[in-house]
Short mmCIF file of C-alpha atoms and ligand atoms in Angstrom, two decimals:
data_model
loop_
_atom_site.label_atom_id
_atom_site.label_comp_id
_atom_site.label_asym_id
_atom_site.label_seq_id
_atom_site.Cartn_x
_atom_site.Cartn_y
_atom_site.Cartn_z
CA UNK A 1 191.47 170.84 -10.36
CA UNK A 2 189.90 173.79 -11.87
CA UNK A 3 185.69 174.10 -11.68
CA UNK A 4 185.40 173.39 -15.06
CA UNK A 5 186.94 170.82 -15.07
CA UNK A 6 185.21 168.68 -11.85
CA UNK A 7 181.90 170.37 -14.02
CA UNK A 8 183.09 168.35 -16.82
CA UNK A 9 183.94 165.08 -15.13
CA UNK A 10 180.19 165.27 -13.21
CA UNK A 11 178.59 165.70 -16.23
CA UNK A 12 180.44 162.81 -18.23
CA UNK A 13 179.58 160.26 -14.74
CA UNK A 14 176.02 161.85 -15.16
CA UNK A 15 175.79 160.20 -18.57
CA UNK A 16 177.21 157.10 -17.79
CA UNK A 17 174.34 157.11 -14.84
CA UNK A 18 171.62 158.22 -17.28
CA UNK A 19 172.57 155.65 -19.76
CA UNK A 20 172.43 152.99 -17.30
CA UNK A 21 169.08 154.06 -16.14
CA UNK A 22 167.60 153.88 -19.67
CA UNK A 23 168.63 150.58 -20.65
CA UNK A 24 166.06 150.18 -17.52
CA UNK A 25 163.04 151.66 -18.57
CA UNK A 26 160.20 149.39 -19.72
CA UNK A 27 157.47 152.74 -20.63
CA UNK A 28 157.06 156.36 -22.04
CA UNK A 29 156.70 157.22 -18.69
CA UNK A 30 159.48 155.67 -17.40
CA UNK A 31 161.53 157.32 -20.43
CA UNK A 32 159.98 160.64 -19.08
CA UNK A 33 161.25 160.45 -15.41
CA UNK A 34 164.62 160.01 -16.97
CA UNK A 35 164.38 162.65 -18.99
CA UNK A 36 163.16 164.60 -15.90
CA UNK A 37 165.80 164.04 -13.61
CA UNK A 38 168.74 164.41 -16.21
CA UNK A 39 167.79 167.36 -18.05
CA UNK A 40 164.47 168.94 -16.72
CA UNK A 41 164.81 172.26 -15.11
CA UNK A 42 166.43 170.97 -11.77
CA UNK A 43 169.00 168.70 -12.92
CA UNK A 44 172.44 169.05 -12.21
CA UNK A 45 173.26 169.87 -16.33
CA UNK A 46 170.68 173.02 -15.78
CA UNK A 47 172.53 173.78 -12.60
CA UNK A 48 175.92 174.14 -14.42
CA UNK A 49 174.15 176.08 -17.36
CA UNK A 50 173.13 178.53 -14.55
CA UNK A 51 176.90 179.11 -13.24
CA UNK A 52 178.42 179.62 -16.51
CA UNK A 53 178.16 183.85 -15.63
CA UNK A 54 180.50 183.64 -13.06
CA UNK A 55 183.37 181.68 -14.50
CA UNK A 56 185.99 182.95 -16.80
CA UNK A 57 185.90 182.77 -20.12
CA UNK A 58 187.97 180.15 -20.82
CA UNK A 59 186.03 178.36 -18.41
CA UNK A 60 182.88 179.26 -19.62
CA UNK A 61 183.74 177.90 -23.03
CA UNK A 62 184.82 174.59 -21.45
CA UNK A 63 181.83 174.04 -19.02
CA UNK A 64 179.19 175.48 -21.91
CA UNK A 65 180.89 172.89 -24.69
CA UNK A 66 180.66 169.82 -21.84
CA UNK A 67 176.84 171.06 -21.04
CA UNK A 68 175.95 170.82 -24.67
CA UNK A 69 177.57 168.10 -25.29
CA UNK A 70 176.14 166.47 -22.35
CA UNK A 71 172.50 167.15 -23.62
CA UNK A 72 172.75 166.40 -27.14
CA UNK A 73 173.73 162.89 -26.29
CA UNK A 74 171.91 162.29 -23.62
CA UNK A 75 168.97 163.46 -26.42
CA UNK A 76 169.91 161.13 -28.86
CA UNK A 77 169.92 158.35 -26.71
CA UNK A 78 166.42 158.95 -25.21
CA UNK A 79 165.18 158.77 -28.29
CA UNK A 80 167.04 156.02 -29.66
CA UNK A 81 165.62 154.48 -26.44
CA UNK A 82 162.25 155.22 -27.33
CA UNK A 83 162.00 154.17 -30.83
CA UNK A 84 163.30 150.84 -29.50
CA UNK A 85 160.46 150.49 -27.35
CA UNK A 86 157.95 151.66 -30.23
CA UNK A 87 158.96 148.60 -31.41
CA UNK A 88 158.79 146.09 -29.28
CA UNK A 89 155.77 146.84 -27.30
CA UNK A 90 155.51 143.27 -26.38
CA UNK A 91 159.38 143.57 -24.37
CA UNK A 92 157.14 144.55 -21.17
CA UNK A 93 154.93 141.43 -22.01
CA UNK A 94 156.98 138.16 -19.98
CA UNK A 95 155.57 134.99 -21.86
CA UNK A 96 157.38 132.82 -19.71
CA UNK A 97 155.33 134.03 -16.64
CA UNK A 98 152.34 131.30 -15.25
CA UNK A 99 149.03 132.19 -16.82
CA UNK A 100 146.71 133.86 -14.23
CA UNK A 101 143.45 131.39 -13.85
CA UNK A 102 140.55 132.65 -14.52
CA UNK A 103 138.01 131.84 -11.66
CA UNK A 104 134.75 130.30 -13.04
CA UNK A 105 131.54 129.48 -11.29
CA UNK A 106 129.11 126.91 -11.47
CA UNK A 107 125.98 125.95 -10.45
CA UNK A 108 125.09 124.24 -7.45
CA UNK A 109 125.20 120.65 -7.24
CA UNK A 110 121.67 120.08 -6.42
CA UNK A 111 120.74 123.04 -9.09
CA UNK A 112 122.72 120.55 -11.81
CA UNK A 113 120.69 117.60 -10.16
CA UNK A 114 117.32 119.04 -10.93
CA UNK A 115 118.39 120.28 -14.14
CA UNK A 116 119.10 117.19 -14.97
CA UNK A 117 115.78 115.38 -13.57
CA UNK A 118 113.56 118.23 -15.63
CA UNK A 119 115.20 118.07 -18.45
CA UNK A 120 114.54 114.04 -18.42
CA UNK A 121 110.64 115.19 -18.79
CA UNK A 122 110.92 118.01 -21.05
CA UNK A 123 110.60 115.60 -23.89
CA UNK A 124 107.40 113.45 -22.57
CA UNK A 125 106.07 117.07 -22.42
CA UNK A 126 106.03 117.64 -18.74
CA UNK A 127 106.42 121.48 -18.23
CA UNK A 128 108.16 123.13 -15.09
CA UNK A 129 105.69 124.98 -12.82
CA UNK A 130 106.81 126.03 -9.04
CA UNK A 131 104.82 126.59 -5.93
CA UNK A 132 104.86 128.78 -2.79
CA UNK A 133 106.93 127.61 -0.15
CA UNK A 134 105.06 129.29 2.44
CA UNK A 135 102.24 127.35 1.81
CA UNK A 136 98.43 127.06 3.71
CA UNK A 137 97.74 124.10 5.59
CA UNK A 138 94.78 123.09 3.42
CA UNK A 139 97.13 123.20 0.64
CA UNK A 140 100.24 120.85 2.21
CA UNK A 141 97.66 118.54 4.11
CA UNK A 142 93.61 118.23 3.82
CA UNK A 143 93.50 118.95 -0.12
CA UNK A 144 96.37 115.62 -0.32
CA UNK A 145 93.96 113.61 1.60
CA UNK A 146 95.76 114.27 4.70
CA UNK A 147 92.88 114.78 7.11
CA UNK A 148 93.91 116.47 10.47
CA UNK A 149 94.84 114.34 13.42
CA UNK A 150 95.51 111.31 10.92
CA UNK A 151 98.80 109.74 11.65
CA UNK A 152 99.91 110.19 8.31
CA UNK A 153 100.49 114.09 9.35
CA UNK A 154 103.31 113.10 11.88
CA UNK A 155 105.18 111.83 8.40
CA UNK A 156 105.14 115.16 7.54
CA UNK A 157 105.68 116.95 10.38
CA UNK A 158 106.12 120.62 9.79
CA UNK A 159 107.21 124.34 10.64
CA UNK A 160 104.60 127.03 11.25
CA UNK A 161 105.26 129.92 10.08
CA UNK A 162 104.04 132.64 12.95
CA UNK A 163 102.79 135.29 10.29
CA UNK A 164 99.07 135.42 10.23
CA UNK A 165 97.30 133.61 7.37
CA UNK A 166 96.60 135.20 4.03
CA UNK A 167 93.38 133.19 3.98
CA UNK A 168 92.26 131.88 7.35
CA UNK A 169 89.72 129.46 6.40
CA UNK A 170 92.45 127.28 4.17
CA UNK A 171 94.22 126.95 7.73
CA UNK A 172 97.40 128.78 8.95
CA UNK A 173 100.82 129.30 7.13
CA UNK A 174 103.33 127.24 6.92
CA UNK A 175 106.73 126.03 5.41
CA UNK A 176 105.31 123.41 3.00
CA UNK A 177 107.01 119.86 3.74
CA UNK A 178 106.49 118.40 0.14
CA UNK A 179 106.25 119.83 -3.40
CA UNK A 180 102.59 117.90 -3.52
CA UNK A 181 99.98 120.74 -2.58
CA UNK A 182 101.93 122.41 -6.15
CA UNK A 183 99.55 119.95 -7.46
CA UNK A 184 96.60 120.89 -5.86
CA UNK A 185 96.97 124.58 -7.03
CA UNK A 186 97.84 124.20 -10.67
CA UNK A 187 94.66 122.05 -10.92
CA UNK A 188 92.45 124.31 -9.70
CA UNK A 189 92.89 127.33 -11.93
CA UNK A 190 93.54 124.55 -15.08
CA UNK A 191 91.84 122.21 -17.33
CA UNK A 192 93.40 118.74 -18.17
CA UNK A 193 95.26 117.23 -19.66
CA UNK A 194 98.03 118.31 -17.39
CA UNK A 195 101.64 117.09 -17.56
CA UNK A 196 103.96 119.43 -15.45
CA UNK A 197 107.02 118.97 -12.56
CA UNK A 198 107.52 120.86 -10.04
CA UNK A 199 110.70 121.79 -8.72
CA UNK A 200 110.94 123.25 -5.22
CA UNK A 201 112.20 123.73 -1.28
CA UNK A 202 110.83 121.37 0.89
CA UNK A 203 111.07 122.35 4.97
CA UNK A 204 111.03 118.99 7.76
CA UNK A 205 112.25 119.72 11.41
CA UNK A 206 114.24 116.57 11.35
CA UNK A 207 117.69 116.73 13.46
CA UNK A 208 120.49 117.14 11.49
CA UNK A 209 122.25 113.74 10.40
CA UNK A 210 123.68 112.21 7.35
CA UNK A 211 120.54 111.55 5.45
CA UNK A 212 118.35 114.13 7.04
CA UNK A 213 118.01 117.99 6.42
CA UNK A 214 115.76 120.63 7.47
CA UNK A 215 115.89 122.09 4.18
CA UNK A 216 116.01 119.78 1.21
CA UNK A 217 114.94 119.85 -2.09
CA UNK A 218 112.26 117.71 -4.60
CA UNK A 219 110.60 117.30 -7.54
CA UNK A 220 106.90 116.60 -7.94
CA UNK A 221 105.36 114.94 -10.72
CA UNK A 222 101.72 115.06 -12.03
CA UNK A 223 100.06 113.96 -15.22
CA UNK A 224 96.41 113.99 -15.64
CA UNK A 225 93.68 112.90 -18.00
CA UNK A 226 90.43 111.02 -19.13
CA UNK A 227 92.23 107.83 -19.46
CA UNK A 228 95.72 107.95 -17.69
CA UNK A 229 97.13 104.33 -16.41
CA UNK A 230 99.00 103.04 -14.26
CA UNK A 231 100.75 101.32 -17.10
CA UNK A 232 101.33 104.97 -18.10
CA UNK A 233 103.69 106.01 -14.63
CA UNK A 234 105.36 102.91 -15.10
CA UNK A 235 106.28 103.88 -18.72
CA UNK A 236 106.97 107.14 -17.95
CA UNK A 237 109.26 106.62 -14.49
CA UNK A 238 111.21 103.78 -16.19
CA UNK A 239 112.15 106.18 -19.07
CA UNK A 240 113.16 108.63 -16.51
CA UNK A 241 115.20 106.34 -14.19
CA UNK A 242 116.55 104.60 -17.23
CA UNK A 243 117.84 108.47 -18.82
CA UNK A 244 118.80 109.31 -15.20
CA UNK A 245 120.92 106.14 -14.14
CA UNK A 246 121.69 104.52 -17.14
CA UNK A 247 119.44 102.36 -20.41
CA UNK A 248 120.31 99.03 -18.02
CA UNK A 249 119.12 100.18 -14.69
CA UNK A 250 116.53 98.13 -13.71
CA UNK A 251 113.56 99.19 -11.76
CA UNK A 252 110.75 98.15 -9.28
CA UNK A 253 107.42 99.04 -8.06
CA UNK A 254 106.96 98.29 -4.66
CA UNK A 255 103.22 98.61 -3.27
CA UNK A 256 103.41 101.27 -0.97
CA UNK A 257 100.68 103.89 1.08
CA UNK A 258 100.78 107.95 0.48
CA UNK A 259 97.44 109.56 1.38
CA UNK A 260 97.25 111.55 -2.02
CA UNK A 261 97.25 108.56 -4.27
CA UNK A 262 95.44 104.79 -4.43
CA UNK A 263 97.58 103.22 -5.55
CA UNK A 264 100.55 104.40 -4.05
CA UNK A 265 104.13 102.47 -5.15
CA UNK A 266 107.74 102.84 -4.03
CA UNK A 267 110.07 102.62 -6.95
CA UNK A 268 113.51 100.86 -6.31
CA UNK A 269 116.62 100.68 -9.08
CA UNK A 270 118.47 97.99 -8.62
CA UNK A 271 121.67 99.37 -6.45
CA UNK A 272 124.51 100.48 -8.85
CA UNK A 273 127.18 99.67 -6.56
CA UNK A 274 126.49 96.20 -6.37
CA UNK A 275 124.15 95.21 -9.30
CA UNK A 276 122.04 93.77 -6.89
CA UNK A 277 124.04 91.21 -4.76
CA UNK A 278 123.64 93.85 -1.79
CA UNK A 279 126.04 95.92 -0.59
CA UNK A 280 126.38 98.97 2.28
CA UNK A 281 125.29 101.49 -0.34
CA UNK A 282 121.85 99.90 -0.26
CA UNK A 283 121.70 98.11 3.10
CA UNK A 284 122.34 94.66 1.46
CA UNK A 285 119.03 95.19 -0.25
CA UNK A 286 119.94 94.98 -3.70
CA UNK A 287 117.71 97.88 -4.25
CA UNK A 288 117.45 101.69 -4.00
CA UNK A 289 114.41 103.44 -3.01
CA UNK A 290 114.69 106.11 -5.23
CA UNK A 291 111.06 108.16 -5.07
CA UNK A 292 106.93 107.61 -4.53
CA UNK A 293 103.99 107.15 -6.74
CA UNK A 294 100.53 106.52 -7.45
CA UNK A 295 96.97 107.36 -9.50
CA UNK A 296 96.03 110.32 -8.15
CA UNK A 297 93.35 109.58 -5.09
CA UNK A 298 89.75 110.81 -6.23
CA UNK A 299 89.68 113.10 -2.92
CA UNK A 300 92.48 114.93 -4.72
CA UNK A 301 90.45 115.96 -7.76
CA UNK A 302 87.57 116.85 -5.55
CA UNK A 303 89.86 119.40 -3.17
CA UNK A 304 91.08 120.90 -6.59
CA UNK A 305 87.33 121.02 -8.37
CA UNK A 306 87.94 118.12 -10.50
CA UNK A 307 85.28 115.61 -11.75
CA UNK A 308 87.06 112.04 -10.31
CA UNK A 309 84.55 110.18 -12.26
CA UNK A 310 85.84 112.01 -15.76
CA UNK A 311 89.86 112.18 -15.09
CA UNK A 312 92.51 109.75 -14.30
CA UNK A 313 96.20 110.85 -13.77
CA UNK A 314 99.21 110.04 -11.91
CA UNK A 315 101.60 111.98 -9.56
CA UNK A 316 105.00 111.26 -8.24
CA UNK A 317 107.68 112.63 -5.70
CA UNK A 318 111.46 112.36 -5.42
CA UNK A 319 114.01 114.27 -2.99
CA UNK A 320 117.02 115.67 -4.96
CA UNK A 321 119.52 115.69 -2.29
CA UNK A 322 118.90 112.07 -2.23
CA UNK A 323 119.64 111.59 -5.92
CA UNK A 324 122.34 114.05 -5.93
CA UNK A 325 124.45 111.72 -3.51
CA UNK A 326 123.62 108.44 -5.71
CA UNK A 327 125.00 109.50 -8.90
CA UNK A 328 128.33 111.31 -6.97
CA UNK A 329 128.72 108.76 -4.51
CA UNK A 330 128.02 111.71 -1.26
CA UNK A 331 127.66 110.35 1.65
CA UNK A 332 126.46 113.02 3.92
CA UNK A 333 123.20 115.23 2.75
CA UNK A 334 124.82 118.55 5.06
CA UNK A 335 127.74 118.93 2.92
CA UNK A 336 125.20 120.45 0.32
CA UNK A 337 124.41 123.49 2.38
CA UNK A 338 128.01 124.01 3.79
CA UNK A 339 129.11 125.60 0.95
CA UNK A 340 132.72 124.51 1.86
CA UNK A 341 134.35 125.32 -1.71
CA UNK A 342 136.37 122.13 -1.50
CA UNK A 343 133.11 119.79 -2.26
CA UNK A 344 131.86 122.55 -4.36
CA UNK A 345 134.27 122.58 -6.75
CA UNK A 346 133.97 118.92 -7.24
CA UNK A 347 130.87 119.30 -9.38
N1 LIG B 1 105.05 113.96 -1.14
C1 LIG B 1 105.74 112.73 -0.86
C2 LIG B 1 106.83 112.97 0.17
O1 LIG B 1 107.21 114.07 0.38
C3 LIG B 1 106.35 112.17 -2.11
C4 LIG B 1 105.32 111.68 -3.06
C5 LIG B 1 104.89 110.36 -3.04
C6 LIG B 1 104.74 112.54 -3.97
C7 LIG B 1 103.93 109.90 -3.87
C8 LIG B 1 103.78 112.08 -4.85
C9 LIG B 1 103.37 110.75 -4.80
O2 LIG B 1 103.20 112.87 -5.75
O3 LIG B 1 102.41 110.30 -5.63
O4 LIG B 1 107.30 112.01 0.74
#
């Protein structure tokens, strides 16, 4: 077999090989790095090109013809190639493949809870006002009518905060345990009539169960007057529960003590789960404690520079953690602040 000749046979393989690896290619680049390796400088046709001097000329002729015949079809096919995938940009694109999910977010389920709740007042013109949760003592405890060593302080026993106080004579610093002393401060740099809510933090060193959190959330309540009733919370809270769990739900005022109010009431809706009859979900009750109330105690509008003799108002106080778990049906407040993406993703 003459040089030539095996030259020739190479060359005609090489365009089988090259053919094969077009019908490949998916890109422009992809067309490139064929075009590269079958007729760039260092491919094998450029090789034979270079040898042509030393052959004779019979040979020559025969090698030069197979080199150039070599390269004009390998030419016409690459471009052949590429107008056909000009045109059919979308032959990369595999429909049939599964869609790729797009991960979304969402809020919190105790953030969706007290949207919910505030947006329930927004119409009865309650506006949203929040509160420090490193709070002064006078603020969580003696302005509320919570005078010190009264029992009622144990209810709302409490973490210190080891920072000095801001303003020593209002006590020392602490992480407040209810949204309440937000009351105290929004009345005493405004005027009535005041209707606002107040979402917040609360802080309690309560062990860790089911029910009970050292962290937990509420919202406060406080509307205030000349001539605010009682008649007036009750139409109010009813409206709220009723938006909140339903136009049916039924609700009750139970007679009740807080410090900060006089009257104070409990409200109850009549359990869900068992419409009543009594069931595990409300201790065979028939009811749900579901937050506390009252007329605003005169002491209260003294601590915040209020006349008690020329306003009335209410104020009320509900833990979100504790609604949250009604309307989903949780049974365990610590699976709120696990942030296990299982129960998150529920909501
Ligand atoms: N601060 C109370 C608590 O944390 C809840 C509460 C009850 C707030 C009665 C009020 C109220 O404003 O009037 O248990």
């Amino acid at each position: 077999m003459s040089a030539d000749e095996s030259a020739t046979q190479e060359l005609e393989r090489l365009l089988a090989e090259a053919e094969a690896a077009l019908a490949q290619t998916r890109s422009a680049q992809e067309l490139e790095r064929v075009r590269v390796k079958y007729l760039g400088r260092k491919s094998r046709v450029a090789e034979v090109l270079k040898t042509l001097g030393s052959l004779t000329p019979a040979e020559r002729a025969e090698a030069g013809k197979s080199a150039n015949q070599f390269k004009t079809a390998l030419e016409a096919r690459l471009e052949a190639r590429r107008k056909a995938l000009e045109a059919q940009p979308a032959a990369a694109l595999d429909v049939t493949l599964p869609g790729r999910a797009v991960v979304q977010g969402r809020l919190h389920p105790v953030t969706q809870t007290t949207e919910a709740i505030l947006a329930l007042f927004a119409p009865l013109g309650f506006e949203v006002i929040e509160g420090p949760e490193a709070e002064l003592e006078w603020y969580n405890f003696d302005a509320l009518n919570i005078p010190k060593d009264h029992p009622s302080r144990e209810s709302f026993d409490t973490f210190f905060v080891e920072a000095p106080s801001p303003q020593p004579a209002k006590g020392k610093l602490l992480l407040r345990s209810h949204t309440s002393p937000v009351q105290v401060r929004v009345m005493e740099r405004r005027r009535p009539p005041l209707r606002i809510v107040v979402p917040g933090r609360v802080y309690r060193p309560d062990p860790l169960d089911p029910s009970h959190s050292f962290m937990f959330h509420q919202v406060e309540g406080l509307m205030v007057d000349d001539r605010t009733s009682f008649a007036d919370l009750k139409g109010v809270l009813q409206q709220f529960l009723q938006g909140l769990f339903g136009p049916k739900t039924q609700t009750r005022f139970r007679p009740h003590f807080f410090p900060f109010t006089e009257p104070s009431a409990e409200v109850d809706i009549a359990c869900s789960a068992c419409e009543g009859a009594g069931c595990s979900t409300c201790g065979r009750k028939g009811w749900l404690e579901i937050m506390g109330c009252g007329m605003v105690h005169p002491n209260v509008f003294k601590a915040a520079g209020y006349d008690p003799a020329r306003v009335q108002g209410f104020a009320f106080g509900m833990g979100v953690e504790r609604i949250a778990m009604l309307t989903h049906g949780v049974a365990d407040i610590r699976l709120f602040f696990e942030n296990d993406l299982r129960f998150l993703e529920q909501f």
